[in-house]
Short mmCIF file of C-alpha atoms in Angstrom, two decimals:
data_model
loop_
_atom_site.label_atom_id
_atom_site.label_comp_id
_atom_site.label_asym_id
_atom_site.label_seq_id
_atom_site.Cartn_x
_atom_site.Cartn_y
_atom_site.Cartn_z
CA MET A 23 94.86 11.97 100.43
CA LEU A 24 98.24 11.25 101.95
CA ARG A 25 100.10 8.04 101.18
CA ILE A 26 102.60 6.71 103.69
CA GLN A 27 104.52 3.49 104.25
CA SER A 28 104.09 1.58 107.51
CA GLU A 29 107.71 2.48 108.40
CA HIS A 30 106.71 6.14 108.24
CA ARG A 31 103.85 5.59 110.61
CA GLU A 32 106.11 3.70 112.97
CA ALA A 33 108.70 6.54 112.78
CA MET A 34 106.07 9.14 113.68
CA ILE A 35 104.76 7.08 116.59
CA ALA A 36 108.28 6.35 117.84
CA THR A 37 109.09 10.06 117.73
CA ALA A 38 105.97 10.82 119.71
CA ILE A 39 106.73 8.20 122.37
CA ARG A 40 110.42 9.25 122.63
CA ALA A 41 109.37 12.86 123.23
CA LEU A 42 107.10 12.00 126.17
CA PRO A 43 106.08 13.75 128.36
CA ASN A 44 106.44 16.45 125.68
CA GLU A 45 104.85 16.64 122.30
CA GLY A 46 106.93 15.06 119.56
CA CYS A 47 107.26 16.51 116.05
CA GLY A 48 108.94 16.30 112.71
CA LEU A 49 108.68 16.96 108.98
CA LEU A 50 107.37 14.97 106.04
CA VAL A 51 109.43 14.93 102.88
CA GLY A 52 108.06 13.60 99.64
CA ARG A 53 106.15 14.37 96.45
CA SER A 54 102.73 16.01 96.61
CA ASP A 55 100.63 13.38 98.43
CA GLU A 56 103.33 10.72 98.96
CA VAL A 57 105.64 10.62 101.95
CA VAL A 58 109.14 9.44 101.11
CA GLU A 59 110.86 10.25 104.35
CA VAL A 60 109.93 11.17 107.92
CA VAL A 61 112.38 13.54 109.58
CA PRO A 62 112.01 13.73 113.38
CA SER A 63 112.91 17.01 115.08
CA PRO A 64 113.55 18.01 118.65
CA ASN A 65 110.60 19.91 120.08
CA VAL A 66 112.34 23.23 120.82
CA ALA A 67 109.21 24.43 122.67
CA ASP A 68 110.17 21.69 125.20
CA SER A 69 106.48 21.38 126.18
CA ALA A 70 103.68 18.84 126.65
CA ARG A 71 101.19 21.30 125.20
CA VAL A 72 102.98 23.00 122.30
CA TYR A 73 105.61 22.12 119.78
CA GLU A 74 108.03 23.90 117.46
CA ILE A 75 110.22 22.22 114.88
CA ASP A 76 113.91 22.95 115.51
CA PRO A 77 114.78 25.80 113.07
CA GLY A 78 118.11 24.08 112.17
CA VAL A 79 116.29 20.86 111.30
CA LEU A 80 113.81 22.89 109.28
CA LEU A 81 116.47 24.54 107.14
CA ARG A 82 118.49 21.33 106.66
CA THR A 83 115.38 19.38 105.70
CA PHE A 84 114.34 21.94 103.08
CA ARG A 85 117.81 21.78 101.56
CA HIS A 86 118.03 18.05 101.76
CA ALA A 87 114.67 17.69 100.05
CA GLU A 88 115.60 20.08 97.28
CA VAL A 89 118.86 18.27 96.58
CA GLY A 90 116.94 14.97 96.32
CA GLY A 91 114.34 16.45 93.95
CA LEU A 92 111.68 16.27 96.69
CA GLU A 93 109.74 18.77 98.80
CA VAL A 94 108.79 19.28 102.40
CA ILE A 95 105.11 18.34 102.08
CA GLY A 96 104.02 18.55 105.65
CA ALA A 97 104.65 18.12 109.35
CA PHE A 98 103.56 15.81 112.10
CA HIS A 99 103.25 16.21 115.87
CA SER A 100 101.74 14.38 118.79
CA HIS A 101 98.98 15.24 121.20
CA THR A 102 99.78 13.50 124.46
CA HIS A 103 96.42 13.79 126.09
CA SER A 104 93.96 14.85 123.44
CA ALA A 105 92.52 13.56 120.17
CA ALA A 106 94.34 13.45 116.86
CA HIS A 107 92.65 16.61 115.65
CA PRO A 108 94.16 20.06 115.03
CA SER A 109 93.78 22.43 117.98
CA PRO A 110 93.08 26.17 117.59
CA THR A 111 96.82 26.65 118.13
CA ASP A 112 97.58 24.25 115.26
CA VAL A 113 95.14 26.07 112.98
CA ALA A 114 96.45 29.55 113.90
CA GLN A 115 100.02 28.52 113.17
CA ALA A 116 99.53 26.27 110.15
CA PRO A 117 101.93 27.94 107.72
CA ASP A 118 101.07 26.39 104.44
CA PRO A 119 97.71 25.38 102.94
CA SER A 120 99.43 22.92 100.61
CA TRP A 121 100.91 20.98 103.49
CA HIS A 122 99.71 17.77 105.09
CA TYR A 123 99.40 18.00 108.86
CA VAL A 124 99.59 14.62 110.59
CA LEU A 125 98.45 14.29 114.22
CA VAL A 126 99.48 11.41 116.42
CA SER A 127 97.38 10.97 119.51
CA LEU A 128 98.79 9.07 122.47
CA ALA A 129 95.69 9.82 124.55
CA ASP A 130 94.32 6.29 124.32
CA ALA A 131 96.01 2.87 124.48
CA ALA A 132 95.54 2.47 120.74
CA THR A 133 97.62 5.18 119.02
CA ASP A 134 95.60 7.21 116.59
CA LEU A 135 97.14 8.87 113.57
CA ARG A 136 95.26 11.17 111.19
CA SER A 137 96.08 13.69 108.46
CA PHE A 138 94.55 17.04 107.80
CA ARG A 139 94.72 20.00 105.37
CA ILE A 140 94.32 23.39 106.97
CA THR A 141 93.34 26.23 104.64
CA GLY A 142 92.27 29.68 105.80
CA GLY A 143 91.36 28.36 109.22
CA GLU A 144 89.28 25.46 107.82
CA ILE A 145 90.27 21.95 108.89
CA VAL A 146 89.58 19.06 106.50
CA GLU A 147 90.61 15.56 107.38
CA GLU A 148 92.07 13.65 104.45
CA VAL A 149 92.30 9.95 103.73
CA LEU A 150 95.51 8.35 104.98
CA VAL A 151 96.56 5.44 102.79
CA PHE A 152 99.01 3.09 104.42
CA GLU A 153 100.78 1.54 101.47
CA GLY A 154 100.91 -2.25 101.71
CA GLU A 155 98.33 -2.40 104.50
CA GLU A 156 94.99 -2.51 102.80
CA GLY A 157 93.13 -3.43 105.96
CA HIS A 158 94.38 -0.42 107.86
CA ALA A 159 93.86 1.86 104.86
CA ALA A 160 90.30 0.67 104.54
CA ARG A 161 89.57 1.45 108.15
CA ARG A 162 90.92 4.91 107.67
CA ARG A 163 88.64 5.48 104.68
CA ARG A 164 85.51 4.96 106.75
CA MET B 15 125.50 45.45 98.49
CA ALA B 16 123.38 42.62 97.12
CA ALA B 17 122.42 39.33 98.69
CA VAL B 18 120.09 36.59 97.51
CA LEU B 19 116.77 36.04 99.36
CA ARG B 20 115.01 32.69 98.99
CA VAL B 21 111.30 33.02 99.49
CA PRO B 22 109.27 29.98 100.60
CA THR B 23 106.13 29.11 98.67
CA VAL B 24 103.78 30.35 101.36
CA LEU B 25 105.34 33.84 101.39
CA ARG B 26 105.54 34.27 97.64
CA PRO B 27 102.05 35.76 97.05
CA ALA B 28 103.02 38.67 99.33
CA MET B 29 106.36 39.13 97.51
CA GLY B 30 105.36 39.38 93.88
CA ASN B 31 105.30 35.57 93.49
CA ASN B 32 109.09 35.55 93.46
CA ALA B 33 111.01 32.49 94.59
CA VAL B 34 114.34 34.28 94.65
CA LEU B 35 114.95 38.03 95.09
CA GLU B 36 118.10 40.13 94.97
CA VAL B 37 117.99 42.28 98.09
CA GLU B 38 119.94 45.30 99.35
CA GLY B 39 120.87 46.17 102.89
CA SER B 40 123.78 45.82 105.29
CA THR B 41 121.74 44.16 108.02
CA ILE B 42 118.79 41.80 108.18
CA GLY B 43 116.75 44.69 109.56
CA GLU B 44 117.60 46.83 106.55
CA VAL B 45 116.84 43.99 104.11
CA LEU B 46 113.44 43.37 105.67
CA ALA B 47 112.66 47.12 105.87
CA ARG B 48 113.27 47.44 102.12
CA LEU B 49 111.26 44.32 101.44
CA THR B 50 108.25 45.68 103.32
CA GLU B 51 108.58 48.99 101.47
CA THR B 52 108.48 47.17 98.14
CA TYR B 53 105.89 44.60 99.24
CA PRO B 54 103.82 46.27 101.96
CA THR B 55 101.51 43.28 102.47
CA SER B 56 104.47 41.12 103.48
CA ARG B 57 105.02 43.20 106.62
CA VAL B 58 102.56 41.26 108.78
CA GLN B 59 104.36 38.06 107.85
CA LEU B 60 107.88 39.34 108.52
CA LEU B 61 107.65 41.64 111.52
CA ASP B 62 105.65 41.87 114.71
CA ALA B 63 103.67 45.00 115.44
CA ASP B 64 106.57 46.49 117.44
CA GLY B 65 108.97 46.07 114.48
CA SER B 66 110.82 43.06 115.91
CA LEU B 67 111.30 39.90 113.89
CA HIS B 68 108.05 37.93 113.65
CA ARG B 69 107.92 35.34 116.44
CA PHE B 70 107.03 32.58 113.99
CA LEU B 71 109.43 33.41 111.18
CA ASN B 72 112.86 31.85 110.93
CA VAL B 73 115.47 33.86 109.08
CA TYR B 74 118.80 32.37 108.15
CA VAL B 75 121.94 33.94 106.77
CA ASN B 76 123.62 31.14 104.89
CA ASP B 77 123.39 28.29 107.40
CA ASP B 78 122.77 30.27 110.56
CA ASP B 79 119.56 31.30 112.31
CA VAL B 80 119.77 35.04 112.92
CA ARG B 81 118.22 34.64 116.36
CA TYR B 82 121.60 33.20 117.40
CA LEU B 83 123.48 35.91 115.59
CA GLY B 84 122.39 39.46 115.96
CA GLY B 85 118.70 39.29 115.16
CA LEU B 86 117.72 42.24 113.01
CA ASP B 87 121.26 43.67 113.46
CA THR B 88 122.85 40.59 111.84
CA PRO B 89 125.19 41.86 109.17
CA VAL B 90 124.55 40.91 105.56
CA THR B 91 127.36 40.95 103.07
CA ASP B 92 127.54 40.63 99.26
CA HIS B 93 126.59 37.17 98.07
CA ASP B 94 125.12 36.03 101.34
CA GLU B 95 122.08 33.77 100.97
CA ILE B 96 119.15 34.71 103.18
CA THR B 97 116.43 32.12 103.65
CA LEU B 98 112.97 32.80 105.13
CA LEU B 99 111.05 29.82 106.56
CA PRO B 100 107.91 30.17 108.65
CA ALA B 101 108.26 28.36 111.91
CA VAL B 102 106.45 25.02 112.13
CA ALA B 103 104.69 25.13 115.43
CA GLY B 104 101.40 24.42 117.19
CA GLY B 105 100.23 22.08 119.84
CA SER B 106 97.29 20.82 121.85
CA GLN B 107 97.10 23.95 124.05
#
């Protein structure tokens, strides 16, 4: 399970839209299964098909989280023309089995946002709970 | 000469489950060579097959990414803080 506030969802979608035509990306800072902060990053891969978090943003975010008693608990990125599901590239490069990997798909008019755990090449979708939006959370739990 | 190496969670199992290590070496290349001698299973996570820095590993000396310094030849001095962070990358491709 990953718990996020509606402002976090909006921040991830806004990052994805701003990055168009490229994939957008960023990091999730928080505690275990709760997002406290979304940190957008430039996509240094500068590509519509791949992404890479800016190494400077990565280091600063780890330090910033540590100072605040938090952790980097995951990452998000967008798929501009495919579903919100990890690709083989995502799986091959998923660095941390304890992380939450959020995918934002802009492929359809209705933006889709999903979260996954990736362990040893196995993809498991997890429940996304949008705090304060019971209706949306319930749809996600289907 | 000793520097401090900060090891991210995901690399700790290959490095004796240490979060922080004191490391020796006058360059990043020397530091990583000694690390892989001590922890042979970490080699695949640190270096590519040709001995270059792993494409998806970020190595920082203090605040600077070594790719913008001298790569493996980046000098390391006493009390420097070296941080390893796997690149966060992927995509729809």
